[in-house]
Coordinates of C-alpha atoms in Angstrom, one line a residue:
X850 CA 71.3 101.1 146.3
X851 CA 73.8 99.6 144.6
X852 CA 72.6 100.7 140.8
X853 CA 72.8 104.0 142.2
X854 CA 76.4 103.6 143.5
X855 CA 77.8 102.1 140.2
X856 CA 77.1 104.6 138.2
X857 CA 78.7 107.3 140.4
X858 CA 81.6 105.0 140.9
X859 CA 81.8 104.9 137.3
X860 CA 81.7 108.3 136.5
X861 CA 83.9 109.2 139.8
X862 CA 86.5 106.4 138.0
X863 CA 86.4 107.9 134.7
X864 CA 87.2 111.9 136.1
X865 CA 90.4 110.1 138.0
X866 CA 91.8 108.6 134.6
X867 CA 91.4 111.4 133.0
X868 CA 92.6 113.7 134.9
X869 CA 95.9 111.3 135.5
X870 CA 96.0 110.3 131.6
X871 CA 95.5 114.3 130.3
X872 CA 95.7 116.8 133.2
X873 CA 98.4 115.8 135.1
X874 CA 100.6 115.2 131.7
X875 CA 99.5 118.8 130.7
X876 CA 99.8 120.7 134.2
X877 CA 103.3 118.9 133.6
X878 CA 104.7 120.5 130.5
X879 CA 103.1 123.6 131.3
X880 CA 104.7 123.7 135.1
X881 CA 108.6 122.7 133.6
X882 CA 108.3 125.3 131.0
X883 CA 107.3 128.4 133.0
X884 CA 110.1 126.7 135.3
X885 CA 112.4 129.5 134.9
X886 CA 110.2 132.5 134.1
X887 CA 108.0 134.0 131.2
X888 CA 111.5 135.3 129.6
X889 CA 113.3 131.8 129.2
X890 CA 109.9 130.9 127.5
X891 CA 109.5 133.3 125.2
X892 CA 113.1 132.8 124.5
X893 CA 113.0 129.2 124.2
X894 CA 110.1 129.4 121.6
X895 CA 111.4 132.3 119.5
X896 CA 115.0 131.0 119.0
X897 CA 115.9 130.9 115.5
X898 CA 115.7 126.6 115.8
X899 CA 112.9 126.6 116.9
X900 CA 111.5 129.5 114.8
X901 CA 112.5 127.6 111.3
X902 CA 111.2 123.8 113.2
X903 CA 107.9 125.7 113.4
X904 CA 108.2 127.0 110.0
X905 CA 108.7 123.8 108.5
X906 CA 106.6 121.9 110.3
X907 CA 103.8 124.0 109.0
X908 CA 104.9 123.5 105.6
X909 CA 104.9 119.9 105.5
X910 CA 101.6 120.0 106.9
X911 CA 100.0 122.5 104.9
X912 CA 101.0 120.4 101.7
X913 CA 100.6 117.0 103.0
X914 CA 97.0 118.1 103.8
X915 CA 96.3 119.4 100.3
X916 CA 97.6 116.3 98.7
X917 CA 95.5 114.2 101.6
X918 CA 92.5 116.2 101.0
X919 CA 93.1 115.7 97.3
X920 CA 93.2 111.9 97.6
X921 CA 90.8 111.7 100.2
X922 CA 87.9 113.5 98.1
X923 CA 88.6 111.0 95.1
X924 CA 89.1 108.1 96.8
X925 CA 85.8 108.6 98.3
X926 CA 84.0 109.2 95.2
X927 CA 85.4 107.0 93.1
X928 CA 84.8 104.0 96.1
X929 CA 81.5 104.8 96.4
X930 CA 80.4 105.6 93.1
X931 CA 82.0 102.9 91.0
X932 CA 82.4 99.3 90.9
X933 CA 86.0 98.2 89.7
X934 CA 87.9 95.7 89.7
X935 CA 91.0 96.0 92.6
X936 CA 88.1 98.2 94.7
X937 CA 88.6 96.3 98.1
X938 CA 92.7 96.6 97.4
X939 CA 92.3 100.3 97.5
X940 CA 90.5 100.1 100.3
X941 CA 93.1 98.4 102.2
X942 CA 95.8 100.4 101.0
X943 CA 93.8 103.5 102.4
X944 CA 94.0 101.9 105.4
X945 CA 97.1 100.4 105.8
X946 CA 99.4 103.5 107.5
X947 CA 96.8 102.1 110.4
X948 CA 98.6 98.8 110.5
X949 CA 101.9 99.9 109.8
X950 CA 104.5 101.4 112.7
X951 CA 105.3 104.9 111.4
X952 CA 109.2 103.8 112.1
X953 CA 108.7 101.1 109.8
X954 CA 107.3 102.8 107.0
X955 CA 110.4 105.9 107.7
X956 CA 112.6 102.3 107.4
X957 CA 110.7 101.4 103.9
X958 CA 110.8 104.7 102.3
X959 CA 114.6 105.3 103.3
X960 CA 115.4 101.5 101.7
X961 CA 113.5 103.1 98.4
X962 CA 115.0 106.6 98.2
X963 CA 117.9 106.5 99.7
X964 CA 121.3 106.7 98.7
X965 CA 121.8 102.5 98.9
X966 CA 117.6 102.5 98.2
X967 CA 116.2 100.7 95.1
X968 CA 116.2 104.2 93.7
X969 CA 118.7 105.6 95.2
X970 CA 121.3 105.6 91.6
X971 CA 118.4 107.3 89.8
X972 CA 118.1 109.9 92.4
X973 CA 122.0 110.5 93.0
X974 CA 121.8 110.6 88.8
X975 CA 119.6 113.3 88.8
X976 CA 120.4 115.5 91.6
X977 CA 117.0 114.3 93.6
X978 CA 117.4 114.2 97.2
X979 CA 114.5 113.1 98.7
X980 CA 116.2 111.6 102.4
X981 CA 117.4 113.9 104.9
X982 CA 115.3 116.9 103.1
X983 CA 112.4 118.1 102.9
X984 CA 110.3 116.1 100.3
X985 CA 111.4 112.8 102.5
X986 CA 109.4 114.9 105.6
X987 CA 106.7 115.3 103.1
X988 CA 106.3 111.8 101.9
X989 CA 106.4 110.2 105.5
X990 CA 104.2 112.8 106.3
X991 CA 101.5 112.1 103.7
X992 CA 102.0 108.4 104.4
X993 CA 101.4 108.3 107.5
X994 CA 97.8 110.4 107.1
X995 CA 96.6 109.4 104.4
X996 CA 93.5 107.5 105.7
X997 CA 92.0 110.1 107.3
X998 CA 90.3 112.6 104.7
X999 CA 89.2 109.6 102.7
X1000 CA 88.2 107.5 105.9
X1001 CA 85.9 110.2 106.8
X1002 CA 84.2 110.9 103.8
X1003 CA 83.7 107.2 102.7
X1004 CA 80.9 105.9 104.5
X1005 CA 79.4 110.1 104.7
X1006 CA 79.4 109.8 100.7
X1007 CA 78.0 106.3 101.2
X1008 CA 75.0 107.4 103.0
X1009 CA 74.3 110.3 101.0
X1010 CA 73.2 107.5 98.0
X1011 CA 73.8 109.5 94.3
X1012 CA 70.5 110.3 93.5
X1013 CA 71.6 114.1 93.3
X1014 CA 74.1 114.2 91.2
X1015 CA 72.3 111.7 88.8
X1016 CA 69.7 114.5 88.6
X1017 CA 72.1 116.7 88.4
X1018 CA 73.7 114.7 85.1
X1019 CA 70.0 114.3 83.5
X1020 CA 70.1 118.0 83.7
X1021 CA 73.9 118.3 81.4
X1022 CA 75.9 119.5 84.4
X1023 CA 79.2 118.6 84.0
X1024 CA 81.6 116.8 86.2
X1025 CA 83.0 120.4 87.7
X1026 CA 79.1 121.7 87.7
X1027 CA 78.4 118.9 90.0
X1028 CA 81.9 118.7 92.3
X1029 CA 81.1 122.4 92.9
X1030 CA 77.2 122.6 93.4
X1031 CA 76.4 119.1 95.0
X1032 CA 79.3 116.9 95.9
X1033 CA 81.5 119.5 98.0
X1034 CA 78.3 121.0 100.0
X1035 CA 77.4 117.6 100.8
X1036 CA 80.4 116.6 102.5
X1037 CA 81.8 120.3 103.5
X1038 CA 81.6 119.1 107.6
X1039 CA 83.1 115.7 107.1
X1040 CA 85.8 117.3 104.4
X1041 CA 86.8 119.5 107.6
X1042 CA 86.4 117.4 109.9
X1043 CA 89.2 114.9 108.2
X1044 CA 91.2 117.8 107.5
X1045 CA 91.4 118.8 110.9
X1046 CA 91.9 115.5 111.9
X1047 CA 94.6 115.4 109.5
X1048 CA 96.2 118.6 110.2
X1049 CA 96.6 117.4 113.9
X1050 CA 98.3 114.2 112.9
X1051 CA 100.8 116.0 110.6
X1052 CA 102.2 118.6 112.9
X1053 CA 102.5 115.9 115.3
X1054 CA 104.1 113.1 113.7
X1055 CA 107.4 111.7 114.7
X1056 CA 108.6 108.4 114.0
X1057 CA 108.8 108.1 110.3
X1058 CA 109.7 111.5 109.7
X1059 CA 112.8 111.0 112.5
X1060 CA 113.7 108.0 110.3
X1061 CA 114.0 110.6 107.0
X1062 CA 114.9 114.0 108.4
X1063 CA 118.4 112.8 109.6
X1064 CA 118.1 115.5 112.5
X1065 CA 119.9 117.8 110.8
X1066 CA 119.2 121.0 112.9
X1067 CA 118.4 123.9 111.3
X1068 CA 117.1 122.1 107.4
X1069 CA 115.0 118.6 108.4
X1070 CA 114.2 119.0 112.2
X1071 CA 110.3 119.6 112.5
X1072 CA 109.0 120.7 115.8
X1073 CA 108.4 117.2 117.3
X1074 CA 112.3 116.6 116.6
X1075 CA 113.3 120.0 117.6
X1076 CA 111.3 119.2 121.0
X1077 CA 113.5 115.6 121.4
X1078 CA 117.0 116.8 120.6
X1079 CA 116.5 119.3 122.9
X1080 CA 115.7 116.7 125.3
X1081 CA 118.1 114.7 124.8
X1082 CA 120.6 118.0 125.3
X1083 CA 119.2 118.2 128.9
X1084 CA 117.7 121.7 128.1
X1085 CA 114.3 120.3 129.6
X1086 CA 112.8 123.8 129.9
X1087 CA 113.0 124.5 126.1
X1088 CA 112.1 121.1 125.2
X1089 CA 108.4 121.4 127.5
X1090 CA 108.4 125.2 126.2
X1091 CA 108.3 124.3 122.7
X1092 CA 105.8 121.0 123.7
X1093 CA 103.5 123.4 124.9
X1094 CA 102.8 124.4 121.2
X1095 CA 101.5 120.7 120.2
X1096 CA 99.2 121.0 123.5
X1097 CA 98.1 124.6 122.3
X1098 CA 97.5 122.4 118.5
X1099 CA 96.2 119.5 119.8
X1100 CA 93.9 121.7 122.0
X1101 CA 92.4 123.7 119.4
X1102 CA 92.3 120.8 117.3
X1103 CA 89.6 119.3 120.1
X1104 CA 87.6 122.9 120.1
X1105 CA 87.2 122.9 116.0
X1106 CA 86.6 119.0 116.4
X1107 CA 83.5 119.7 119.1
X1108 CA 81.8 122.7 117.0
X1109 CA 82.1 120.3 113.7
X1110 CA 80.3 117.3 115.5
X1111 CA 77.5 119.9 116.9
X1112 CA 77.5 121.4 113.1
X1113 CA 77.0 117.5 112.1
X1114 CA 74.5 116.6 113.9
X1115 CA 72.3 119.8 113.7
X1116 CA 72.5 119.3 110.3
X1117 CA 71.1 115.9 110.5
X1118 CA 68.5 116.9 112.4
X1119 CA 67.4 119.2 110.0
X1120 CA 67.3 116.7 107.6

């Protein structure tokens, strides 16, 4: 009797953290920002704030994912086809945003590129502003998700072995022959599944981007920000209105995530 209990107890126990760790946090934000009607939402989510927060949000994610994706590809080839010396430093460095606070590395980058920053009189000499605009929300950005194209595809490209595209060299295909024919179609469901992955960490990233943007409403504020100052402004209603969007994200984000792990594993299975 009691092998049969624990596992319902178990399951029952896992529903009831759930549902108080991820439902009741969504039902909230949904609830506060239909609060005052479908108008204040729509109006709360089209303003032009939060119109250009979107905007720029979506560029700095759109570019730190191509740089990531970029990286991430060879990284991964280059760790797991070649021996080198430094090989386990990279390695670390790939993974150290993991370790580091992301208000701590917005604190690093602002001592480097800011005005007083070990850079900063080169920058001011040039007219290169890089905190409190957009390539500062860029580089935190890209900083802060850079492991995870290249932590997927590592240990993929690993146990692949290179036994393909050594055939494919014995044959004289080139280095772009082989990228295109043998090393992307190999690793096209990881490659999306980091850049999901990715993509989802972008839009939602907050503290080192805080540290750089300067909250400067209307130029550095990405949604995240836009979502806190209007917090902080007691307009709760447009603050959950416009947090609805990352649960939309962050939701989608979980669907693409599910089809990509069935996509995996059929594909191993045909293998």
């Amino acid at each position: 009797m009691k092998i049969k209990i624990l596992p319902i107890f178990l399951v029952f126990l896992a529903y009831i953290l759930a549902g108080i760790i991820l439902i009741l946090p969504i039902y909230t934000v949904f609830s506060e920002a239909f609060s005052e009607g479908i108008p204040k939402y729509i109006e709360s989510i089209t303003g032009e704030y939060a119109l250009y927060a979107i905007g720029l949000t979506v560029k700095v994610s759109v570019v730190s994912v191509i740089l990531n994706t970029i990286f991430g590809v060879t990284a991964a080839f280059t760790i797991t086809r070649f021996q080198f010396p430094g090989k386990n430093i990279l390695v670390t460095i790939i993974d150290s945003p993991f370790a580091v606070s992301p208000v701590v590395s917005g604190l690093i980058f602002l001592l480097l590129f800011g005005r007083q920053g070990y850079f900063g009189n080169f920058l001011v000499a040039h007219s290169i502003k890089i905190v409190f605009n957009t390539p500062g929300l860029i580089l935190a950005t890209v900083f802060i998700t850079f492991p995870f194209v290249a932590r997927e595809l590592i240990p993929l490209m690993q146990s692949q072995g290179r036994e393909e595209e050594e055939a494919g060299l014995l044959l004289g295909a080139s280095f772009f022959q082989l990228l295109k024919r043998v090393i992307l179609p190999n690793i096209k469901w990881g490659l999306l599944y980091g850049i999901i992955l990715c993509n989802a960490r972008a839009m939602g990233e907050f503290g080192a981007v805080s540290v750089l943007s300067g909250h400067i409403r209307g130029k550095t504020t990405t949604l995240p920000l836009h979502i806190e100052m209007l917090y902080n402004e007691f307009d709760s209603v447009g603050a959950f209105s416009c947090a609805t969007l990352l649960v939309f994200l962050s939701l989608l984000t979980l669907i693409f995530k599910l089809i990509l792990e069935k996509r995996t594993a059929s594909q191993k299975n045909a293998d």
